[in-house]
CSV table of C-alpha atoms in Angstrom, one decimal:
chain,number,residue,atom,x,y,z
A,1,PRO,CA,92.5,45.1,150.0
A,2,PRO,CA,94.7,46.7,147.4
A,3,PRO,CA,97.1,49.4,148.6
A,4,PRO,CA,95.9,53.0,148.4
A,5,PRO,CA,96.9,54.9,145.2
A,6,PRO,CA,100.0,57.1,145.5
A,7,PRO,CA,99.4,60.8,146.2
A,8,PRO,CA,99.1,62.9,143.1
A,9,PRO,CA,102.3,64.8,142.1
A,10,PRO,CA,102.5,68.4,143.3
A,11,GLN,CA,100.9,70.8,140.9
A,12,THR,CA,102.9,73.7,139.4
A,13,PRO,CA,101.1,77.0,140.1
A,14,MET,CA,99.5,78.5,137.0
A,15,PHE,CA,100.5,82.1,136.4
A,16,ALA,CA,99.6,84.6,133.7
A,17,SER,CA,102.4,85.0,131.1
A,18,VAL,CA,102.7,88.7,132.0
A,19,TYR,CA,102.2,90.4,135.3
A,20,ASP,CA,103.0,94.1,135.7
A,21,LEU,CA,102.4,96.0,138.9
A,22,ARG,CA,102.7,99.3,137.0
A,23,SER,CA,99.4,98.5,135.1
A,24,LEU,CA,97.7,97.8,138.4
A,25,GLY,CA,98.6,101.2,139.7
A,26,TYR,CA,100.7,100.0,142.7
A,27,MET,CA,104.1,101.4,141.7
A,28,THR,CA,105.2,104.9,142.8
A,29,PRO,CA,107.2,107.3,140.6
A,30,VAL,CA,110.8,106.4,139.7
A,31,LYS,CA,113.4,108.4,141.6
A,32,ASP,CA,117.0,109.3,140.8
A,33,GLN,CA,119.8,108.4,143.3
A,34,GLY,CA,122.3,110.6,141.4
A,35,ASN,CA,126.0,110.1,141.9
A,36,CYS,CA,125.5,108.3,145.3
A,37,GLY,CA,125.5,104.6,146.1
A,38,SER,CA,122.1,104.7,147.7
A,39,CYS,CA,120.3,102.2,145.4
A,40,TRP,CA,119.6,100.1,148.5
A,41,ALA,CA,117.7,102.9,150.2
A,42,HIS,CA,115.7,103.7,147.0
A,43,ALA,CA,114.9,100.0,146.4
A,44,ASN,CA,113.7,99.2,149.9
A,45,LEU,CA,111.6,102.4,150.3
A,46,GLY,CA,110.1,101.9,146.8
A,47,VAL,CA,109.0,98.5,147.9
A,48,VAL,CA,107.4,100.0,151.1
A,49,GLU,CA,105.7,102.7,149.1
A,50,ALA,CA,104.2,100.2,146.7
A,51,ARG,CA,103.1,97.9,149.5
A,52,TRP,CA,101.3,100.7,151.2
A,53,LYS,CA,99.4,101.5,148.0
A,54,MET,CA,98.5,97.9,147.7
A,55,LEU,CA,97.1,98.0,151.2
A,56,GLY,CA,95.0,101.0,150.3
A,57,THR,CA,96.6,103.4,152.7
A,58,GLY,CA,97.5,106.0,150.1
A,59,THR,CA,100.4,107.2,148.0
A,60,TYR,CA,103.5,108.2,149.9
A,61,ASP,CA,106.9,109.6,149.0
A,62,LEU,CA,109.3,108.3,151.7
A,63,SER,CA,112.7,109.8,152.5
A,64,GLU,CA,115.7,107.9,151.2
A,65,ASN,CA,117.8,110.6,152.8
A,66,ASN,CA,116.6,109.7,156.2
A,67,LEU,CA,117.1,106.0,155.7
A,68,ALA,CA,120.6,106.5,154.2
A,69,ASN,CA,121.9,108.8,156.9
A,70,CYS,CA,120.2,107.1,159.9
A,71,LYS,CA,120.9,103.5,158.9
A,72,ILE,CA,122.0,101.0,161.6
A,73,PHE,CA,125.3,100.0,160.2
A,74,ASP,CA,128.7,101.5,159.3
A,75,GLY,CA,129.5,103.6,156.3
A,76,ASP,CA,128.1,106.9,155.0
A,77,ALA,CA,124.9,107.4,153.1
A,78,CYS,CA,126.5,106.8,149.7
A,79,SER,CA,128.2,103.5,150.6
A,80,GLY,CA,126.6,101.2,148.2
A,81,SER,CA,126.7,97.9,150.1
A,82,CYS,CA,124.4,96.9,153.0
A,83,ALA,CA,122.5,93.9,154.4
A,84,HIS,CA,118.8,94.5,153.9
A,85,SER,CA,118.3,93.2,157.4
A,86,TYR,CA,119.7,96.6,158.6
A,87,VAL,CA,117.0,98.4,156.7
A,88,ALA,CA,114.6,96.3,158.8
A,89,ALA,CA,116.5,97.5,161.8
A,90,TYR,CA,116.0,101.1,160.9
A,91,PHE,CA,112.2,100.4,161.0
A,92,ALA,CA,112.4,98.2,164.0
A,93,ASN,CA,114.2,100.8,166.0
A,94,LEU,CA,111.3,103.2,165.3
A,95,THR,CA,113.6,105.6,163.4
A,96,GLY,CA,111.5,105.8,160.3
A,97,PRO,CA,110.1,105.9,157.7
A,98,VAL,CA,109.6,109.7,157.3
A,99,ASN,CA,108.2,111.9,154.6
A,100,GLU,CA,110.5,113.0,151.7
A,101,SER,CA,109.3,116.6,152.4
A,102,ALA,CA,110.7,116.3,156.0
A,103,ASP,CA,114.1,115.2,154.9
A,104,PRO,CA,114.6,115.8,151.1
A,105,TYR,CA,117.1,113.7,149.2
A,106,VAL,CA,120.5,115.0,148.4
A,107,PRO,CA,123.1,112.7,146.7
A,108,VAL,CA,125.8,113.3,149.3
A,109,PRO,CA,126.4,112.0,152.8
A,110,GLY,CA,124.8,114.0,155.5
A,111,SER,CA,123.7,113.8,159.2
A,112,CYS,CA,120.9,111.8,160.6
A,113,LEU,CA,117.9,114.1,161.2
A,114,SER,CA,115.3,113.0,163.8
A,115,LYS,CA,111.9,113.4,162.1
A,116,PRO,CA,108.4,112.2,162.8
A,117,ARG,CA,107.6,108.7,161.6
A,118,ILE,CA,104.6,108.4,159.3
A,119,GLY,CA,104.2,104.6,159.6
A,120,THR,CA,105.4,101.7,161.7
A,121,VAL,CA,107.0,98.8,159.7
A,122,LEU,CA,107.8,96.0,162.1
A,123,ASP,CA,107.9,93.0,159.7
A,124,TRP,CA,110.4,92.0,157.1
A,125,ARG,CA,110.7,88.8,155.0
A,126,GLU,CA,113.4,87.2,152.9
A,127,ILE,CA,112.2,84.9,150.1
A,128,PRO,CA,114.3,82.3,148.1
A,129,TYR,CA,115.3,82.9,144.5
A,130,ASP,CA,112.6,80.6,143.2
A,131,MET,CA,110.4,81.5,140.2
A,132,ASN,CA,107.1,80.3,141.7
A,133,THR,CA,107.8,81.9,145.1
A,134,MET,CA,108.8,85.2,143.5
A,135,LYS,CA,105.7,85.3,141.2
A,136,GLN,CA,103.3,84.4,144.1
A,137,THR,CA,105.0,87.1,146.3
A,138,LEU,CA,104.4,89.7,143.6
A,139,ILE,CA,100.7,88.8,143.5
A,140,ASP,CA,100.2,88.5,147.2
A,141,TYR,CA,102.5,91.2,148.6
A,142,GLY,CA,103.6,93.4,145.7
A,143,PRO,CA,107.2,94.2,144.7
A,144,PHE,CA,110.4,93.1,146.4
A,145,VAL,CA,114.0,94.1,146.6
A,146,ILE,CA,116.6,92.1,144.7
A,147,SER,CA,120.4,92.3,144.2
A,148,MET,CA,122.2,92.1,140.9
A,149,ASN,CA,125.5,92.8,139.1
A,150,TRP,CA,125.2,95.8,136.8
A,151,ASP,CA,127.7,96.1,133.9
A,152,GLN,CA,126.7,98.5,131.1
A,153,ALA,CA,128.3,96.2,128.5
A,154,TYR,CA,125.5,93.6,129.1
A,155,TYR,CA,122.6,96.1,128.7
A,156,ASN,CA,120.7,96.3,125.4
A,157,THR,CA,119.6,99.9,125.0
A,158,SER,CA,117.4,99.2,122.1
A,159,ASN,CA,114.9,97.0,124.0
A,160,PHE,CA,115.9,97.8,127.6
A,161,THR,CA,116.9,94.2,128.4
A,162,TYR,CA,119.8,93.0,130.5
A,163,TYR,CA,121.6,89.6,130.9
A,164,TYR,CA,124.7,89.1,132.9
A,165,ASN,CA,126.4,85.7,132.7
A,166,GLY,CA,129.6,86.5,134.6
A,167,SER,CA,130.9,86.0,138.1
A,168,GLN,CA,131.6,89.4,139.4
A,169,PRO,CA,129.9,90.3,142.8
A,170,ILE,CA,126.7,92.1,143.1
A,171,ASN,CA,126.8,95.9,143.0
A,172,HIS,CA,123.3,97.1,142.7
A,173,ALA,CA,119.9,96.8,144.4
A,174,VAL,CA,116.6,97.2,142.4
A,175,ILE,CA,112.9,96.4,142.6
A,176,VAL,CA,111.2,93.5,141.0
A,177,ALA,CA,107.8,94.8,139.8
A,178,GLY,CA,106.5,92.0,137.6
A,179,TRP,CA,107.4,89.5,135.0
A,180,ASP,CA,107.1,88.8,131.2
A,181,ASP,CA,107.5,85.2,130.1
A,182,ASN,CA,107.6,86.3,126.5
A,183,LYS,CA,110.3,88.9,126.7
A,184,VAL,CA,113.3,88.0,124.6
A,185,THR,CA,116.8,88.8,126.1
A,186,ALA,CA,120.3,87.8,125.3
A,187,GLY,CA,119.8,85.1,128.1
A,188,GLY,CA,116.8,83.6,126.4
A,189,THR,CA,113.0,84.1,126.6
A,190,GLY,CA,111.5,85.4,129.9
A,191,ALA,CA,112.4,88.3,132.1
A,192,TRP,CA,111.6,90.1,135.4
A,193,ILE,CA,110.4,93.7,135.1
A,194,ILE,CA,112.7,95.9,137.1
A,195,LYS,CA,112.2,99.3,138.6
A,196,ASN,CA,115.5,101.2,138.8
A,197,SER,CA,116.6,104.3,140.7
A,198,TRP,CA,118.4,106.2,137.9
A,199,GLY,CA,115.5,108.5,136.9
A,200,ALA,CA,112.5,108.2,134.6
A,201,ALA,CA,114.6,109.2,131.5
A,202,ASN,CA,116.7,106.0,131.9
A,203,GLY,CA,115.5,102.8,130.2
A,204,ASP,CA,111.8,102.2,129.7
A,205,GLY,CA,110.6,105.1,131.8
A,206,GLY,CA,113.0,104.1,134.6
A,207,TYR,CA,112.4,100.4,134.2
A,208,PHE,CA,114.2,97.6,132.4
A,209,TYR,CA,113.9,93.8,131.9
A,210,ILE,CA,116.4,91.3,133.3
A,211,SER,CA,116.7,87.7,132.1
A,212,TYR,CA,115.4,84.9,134.2
A,213,ASN,CA,118.8,83.3,133.6
A,214,ASP,CA,121.0,86.1,134.9
A,215,THR,CA,123.8,84.5,136.9
A,216,LYS,CA,124.0,87.1,139.7
A,217,LEU,CA,120.3,88.1,140.2
A,218,GLY,CA,119.2,87.4,143.8
A,219,ILE,CA,122.7,86.4,144.9
A,220,GLY,CA,124.1,88.1,148.0
A,221,VAL,CA,122.3,90.5,150.3
A,222,GLY,CA,118.9,89.1,149.9
A,223,THR,CA,115.5,89.1,148.1
A,224,SER,CA,113.1,90.7,150.5
A,225,PHE,CA,110.0,92.8,151.3
A,226,PHE,CA,108.0,94.4,154.1
A,227,PRO,CA,104.5,92.9,154.3
A,228,THR,CA,102.8,95.0,157.0
A,229,LEU,CA,102.0,98.5,158.1
A,230,THR,CA,100.7,99.3,161.6
A,231,ASN,CA,99.3,102.5,162.9
A,232,THR,CA,102.0,104.8,164.2
A,233,ASN,CA,102.0,105.6,167.9
A,234,THR,CA,104.5,108.3,168.8
A,235,ASN,CA,104.5,107.1,172.4
A,236,GLU,CA,105.6,103.6,171.4
A,237,VAL,CA,109.0,102.5,172.8
A,238,SER,CA,111.2,99.6,171.6
A,239,TYR,CA,113.0,97.7,174.4
A,240,HIS,CA,116.0,96.1,172.8
A,241,TYR,CA,119.7,95.5,173.2
A,242,SER,CA,120.6,94.6,169.6
A,243,ASN,CA,120.3,97.0,166.6
A,244,GLY,CA,119.6,94.1,164.2
A,245,HIS,CA,120.4,90.5,163.4
A,246,TRP,CA,124.0,89.6,163.0
A,247,GLY,CA,124.7,85.9,163.7
A,248,SER,CA,123.1,83.0,165.4
A,249,TYR,CA,123.7,80.8,168.4
A,250,GLY,CA,122.6,77.3,169.1
A,251,TYR,CA,123.5,73.8,170.3
A,252,GLY,CA,124.1,72.1,167.0
A,253,GLN,CA,121.0,70.0,167.4
A,254,ASN,CA,117.9,69.9,165.2
A,255,VAL,CA,115.5,70.5,168.1
A,256,ALA,CA,113.7,73.5,169.6
A,257,GLN,CA,116.1,75.9,171.4
A,258,TYR,CA,115.5,78.9,173.6
A,259,GLY,CA,116.5,82.5,174.2
A,260,LEU,CA,115.7,84.5,177.3
A,261,VAL,CA,116.0,88.3,177.8
A,262,LYS,CA,115.5,90.6,180.7
A,263,TYR,CA,114.2,94.2,180.5
A,264,SER,CA,113.4,96.7,183.2
A,265,ALA,CA,110.6,99.2,182.6
A,266,PHE,CA,111.8,102.8,182.8
A,267,ALA,CA,108.2,103.9,183.5
A,268,ASN,CA,104.7,102.4,183.9
A,269,GLN,CA,104.5,100.5,180.6
A,270,GLN,CA,102.1,98.4,178.7
A,271,ILE,CA,103.7,95.6,176.6
A,272,ASP,CA,101.8,95.5,173.3
A,273,ARG,CA,104.1,93.6,170.9
A,274,ILE,CA,106.9,91.0,170.9
A,275,SER,CA,109.4,90.8,168.0
A,276,THR,CA,112.3,88.6,167.0
A,277,TYR,CA,114.2,87.4,163.9
A,278,VAL,CA,113.7,84.0,162.4
A,279,GLY,CA,116.6,82.4,160.5
A,280,GLY,CA,115.0,79.6,158.6
A,281,ALA,CA,112.0,78.8,156.4
A,282,ASN,CA,109.0,76.9,157.8
A,283,SER,CA,109.9,77.6,161.4
A,284,THR,CA,107.7,78.0,164.4
A,285,VAL,CA,108.2,80.4,167.3
A,286,SER,CA,106.4,80.7,170.6
A,287,PHE,CA,107.1,83.0,173.6
A,288,GLU,CA,106.2,83.5,177.2
A,289,ILE,CA,106.5,86.6,179.4
A,290,TYR,CA,107.4,86.2,183.1
A,291,ASP,CA,107.7,88.5,186.1
A,292,ASN,CA,110.6,86.7,187.9
A,293,PHE,CA,113.8,84.8,187.2
A,294,ASP,CA,116.2,83.5,189.8
A,295,GLY,CA,118.9,82.4,187.5
A,296,ALA,CA,117.4,79.0,186.9
A,297,ALA,CA,113.6,79.0,187.2
A,298,LEU,CA,111.1,81.5,185.8
A,299,SER,CA,107.9,82.3,187.7
A,300,GLY,CA,105.0,84.7,187.6
A,301,LEU,CA,103.8,83.8,184.1
A,302,LEU,CA,102.2,86.9,182.5
A,303,PHE,CA,101.5,85.7,178.9
A,304,SER,CA,102.0,82.6,176.8
A,305,SER,CA,101.6,82.2,173.1
A,306,VAL,CA,100.8,79.3,170.9
A,307,ASP,CA,103.2,78.1,168.2
A,308,LEU,CA,103.4,80.7,165.5
A,309,THR,CA,104.3,79.7,162.0
A,310,CYS,CA,107.0,81.6,160.1
A,311,GLU,CA,107.0,80.6,156.5
A,312,TRP,CA,110.2,82.5,155.5
A,313,PRO,CA,113.2,83.9,157.3
A,314,GLY,CA,113.0,87.5,158.5
A,315,LEU,CA,111.7,89.8,161.2
A,316,TYR,CA,108.4,88.9,162.8
A,317,THR,CA,106.3,91.0,165.2
A,318,TRP,CA,103.2,89.8,167.0
A,319,ASN,CA,100.6,91.9,168.8
A,320,ILE,CA,99.6,90.6,172.3
A,321,PRO,CA,97.0,91.5,174.9
A,322,ALA,CA,98.3,94.5,176.9
A,323,ILE,CA,100.5,93.6,179.9
A,324,ASN,CA,101.0,96.3,182.4
A,325,VAL,CA,104.4,96.6,184.0
A,326,GLY,CA,105.2,99.1,186.8
A,327,LYS,CA,108.2,101.5,186.7
A,328,TRP,CA,111.5,99.8,187.4
A,329,ASN,CA,109.9,96.3,187.4
A,330,ASP,CA,111.7,93.6,185.5
A,331,PHE,CA,110.1,91.4,182.9
A,332,TYR,CA,111.5,88.4,181.1
A,333,ILE,CA,110.7,87.2,177.6
A,334,LYS,CA,111.4,83.5,176.7
A,335,VAL,CA,111.3,82.6,173.1
A,336,LYS,CA,111.3,79.0,171.7
A,337,TYR,CA,112.8,78.7,168.2
A,338,ASN,CA,112.0,75.5,166.2
A,339,SER,CA,113.6,75.7,162.7
A,340,PRO,CA,113.8,72.4,160.8
A,341,GLY,CA,117.3,71.8,159.5
A,342,ASN,CA,118.7,74.9,161.3
A,343,THR,CA,120.8,73.7,164.3
A,344,TYR,CA,121.7,77.3,165.3
A,345,PRO,CA,118.4,79.0,165.4
A,346,ILE,CA,118.8,81.6,168.1
A,347,PRO,CA,119.2,85.1,166.6
A,348,ILE,CA,121.9,87.4,168.0
A,349,GLU,CA,123.9,90.4,167.3
A,350,LEU,CA,127.6,89.9,167.8
A,351,GLU,CA,130.0,92.6,169.0
A,352,THR,CA,131.6,92.2,165.5
A,353,ALA,CA,128.5,93.5,163.8
A,354,PRO,CA,129.0,96.3,161.3
A,355,LYS,CA,127.8,98.9,163.8
A,356,ALA,CA,129.0,97.1,167.0
A,357,PRO,CA,126.3,97.2,169.7
A,358,THR,CA,127.1,97.6,173.4
A,359,ILE,CA,127.1,94.1,174.6
A,360,GLN,CA,125.2,93.8,177.8
A,361,SER,CA,125.8,91.7,180.9
A,362,ASN,CA,123.3,89.6,183.0
A,363,VAL,CA,120.3,90.2,180.7
A,364,CYS,CA,120.5,87.5,178.0
A,365,TRP,CA,120.5,83.7,178.3
A,366,ILE,CA,120.2,80.7,175.9
A,367,GLY,CA,119.0,77.2,176.7
A,368,LEU,CA,118.3,73.8,175.2
A,369,THR,CA,115.4,72.8,177.4
A,370,GLY,CA,113.8,76.1,178.3
A,371,THR,CA,113.8,75.2,182.0
A,372,ASN,CA,116.3,75.6,184.8
A,373,ASN,CA,119.4,75.2,182.7
A,374,TRP,CA,120.2,78.6,181.2
A,375,LEU,CA,123.6,79.7,179.8
A,376,ALA,CA,124.4,83.4,180.3
A,377,ILE,CA,125.7,85.2,177.3
A,378,GLY,CA,127.0,88.8,177.1
A,379,ALA,CA,130.0,91.0,177.9
A,380,ASN,CA,131.0,89.2,181.1
A,381,THR,CA,131.0,85.7,179.3
A,382,SER,CA,132.8,84.0,176.5
A,383,TYR,CA,129.7,84.6,174.3
A,384,LYS,CA,129.8,88.3,173.5
A,385,ALA,CA,126.5,88.9,171.9
A,386,ASN,CA,123.0,90.3,172.6
A,387,LEU,CA,119.8,88.4,171.8
A,388,THR,CA,117.5,90.0,169.1
A,389,ILE,CA,114.3,89.8,171.1
A,390,ARG,CA,112.3,93.0,171.4
A,391,ALA,CA,109.3,94.3,173.4
A,392,TYR,CA,107.3,97.2,172.2
A,393,THR,CA,105.4,99.2,174.8
A,394,THR,CA,103.1,102.2,175.2
A,395,PRO,CA,102.5,104.2,178.4
A,396,GLY,CA,100.7,102.2,181.1
A,397,PRO,CA,98.3,103.2,183.8
A,398,THR,CA,99.5,106.0,186.1
A,399,THR,CA,98.3,104.2,189.2
A,400,MET,CA,100.4,101.1,189.6
A,401,LEU,CA,102.6,99.6,192.2
A,402,ASN,CA,106.1,100.7,191.3
A,403,CYS,CA,109.6,99.9,192.6
A,404,THR,CA,111.3,102.8,194.2
A,405,SER,CA,114.5,102.6,192.1
A,406,PRO,CA,116.2,100.6,189.4
A,407,VAL,CA,118.2,98.7,192.1
A,408,ALA,CA,115.4,98.2,194.6
A,409,LEU,CA,114.9,94.8,196.0
A,410,ASN,CA,111.9,92.7,194.8
A,411,CYS,CA,111.6,94.5,191.5
A,412,GLY,CA,110.5,91.4,189.6
């Protein structure tokens, strides 16, 4: 018989020539960062506000002041450079977001004020600088944060267009709110619609258009968004040793690799969610929770997941059936990372991170097989880092078998 015909070539997605989230009613009002390098805070919270509107949860005005002053990295509120993964850490640590009215914005550094959260944002995604991916993300998830280089000399004040073709580093974070394939700029035809944070009197009602061909757009600290919102539980606790993601470990092999972390419940707890960072696109993650670990073998399986697909790098959080853990009992979370092409897939936070964490001892391990051959990492080893694996818990039943103290024998 004749050979089968070759598969058809991949189809290019068909998009409208213009897509503007303003016209769909999803964008919140433009704000003004003033004389303070807090563009990153305005951009990230503007993306969250718009996503919540898109999800139908209402219109919110979130506090840039709280994010800027409570951020999980070094520098004051007006330091203009940050990795957007540390905005994800602000959310993951259950610090915010909070209402603008609870912590109003002032364009000067201040102190971190502990205020009630009004939402729980436990997922964050980084997408590639790819036109089709960016357009589809705008349709599916709403706006996203992007980095750029701003130089006033490259801005056309008559039609609010911008095109930079130089090589200076990025210095500004903004929001992509749509596209216009017909918009003419100094860089050619076609532009992204950008929401800025310099007030509504600036540009086109606070917006401008940046050329598709801009040389620094999307280069540097990431192109990212926050896809989910979960109901806030003020009793929820994050068990973690790392503030965020700063580095990766691995064995230099393109195979599945493992991280293992130990936590001890400070009260009767109910494990509800598991969270970790994923460093590569098209990865899979699975995890297991155990009651015991003797330094080699895990025992007392409490939960096991299937392989979970992770399309993009970022922070992923999964709900699980409630697991009750008694006070002072230990529990162990093993995570398998399978990231094609990424030979160092295990996410960590090094002691050299911008806000150096306290590196722990005897609570983190990595492995190549996931069984009986674990390498300890931490303060008392040559590998001074914490794993970025979290457990989220809520109060568990009051009548449970508890250990008598944190150092009691047979505590899991």
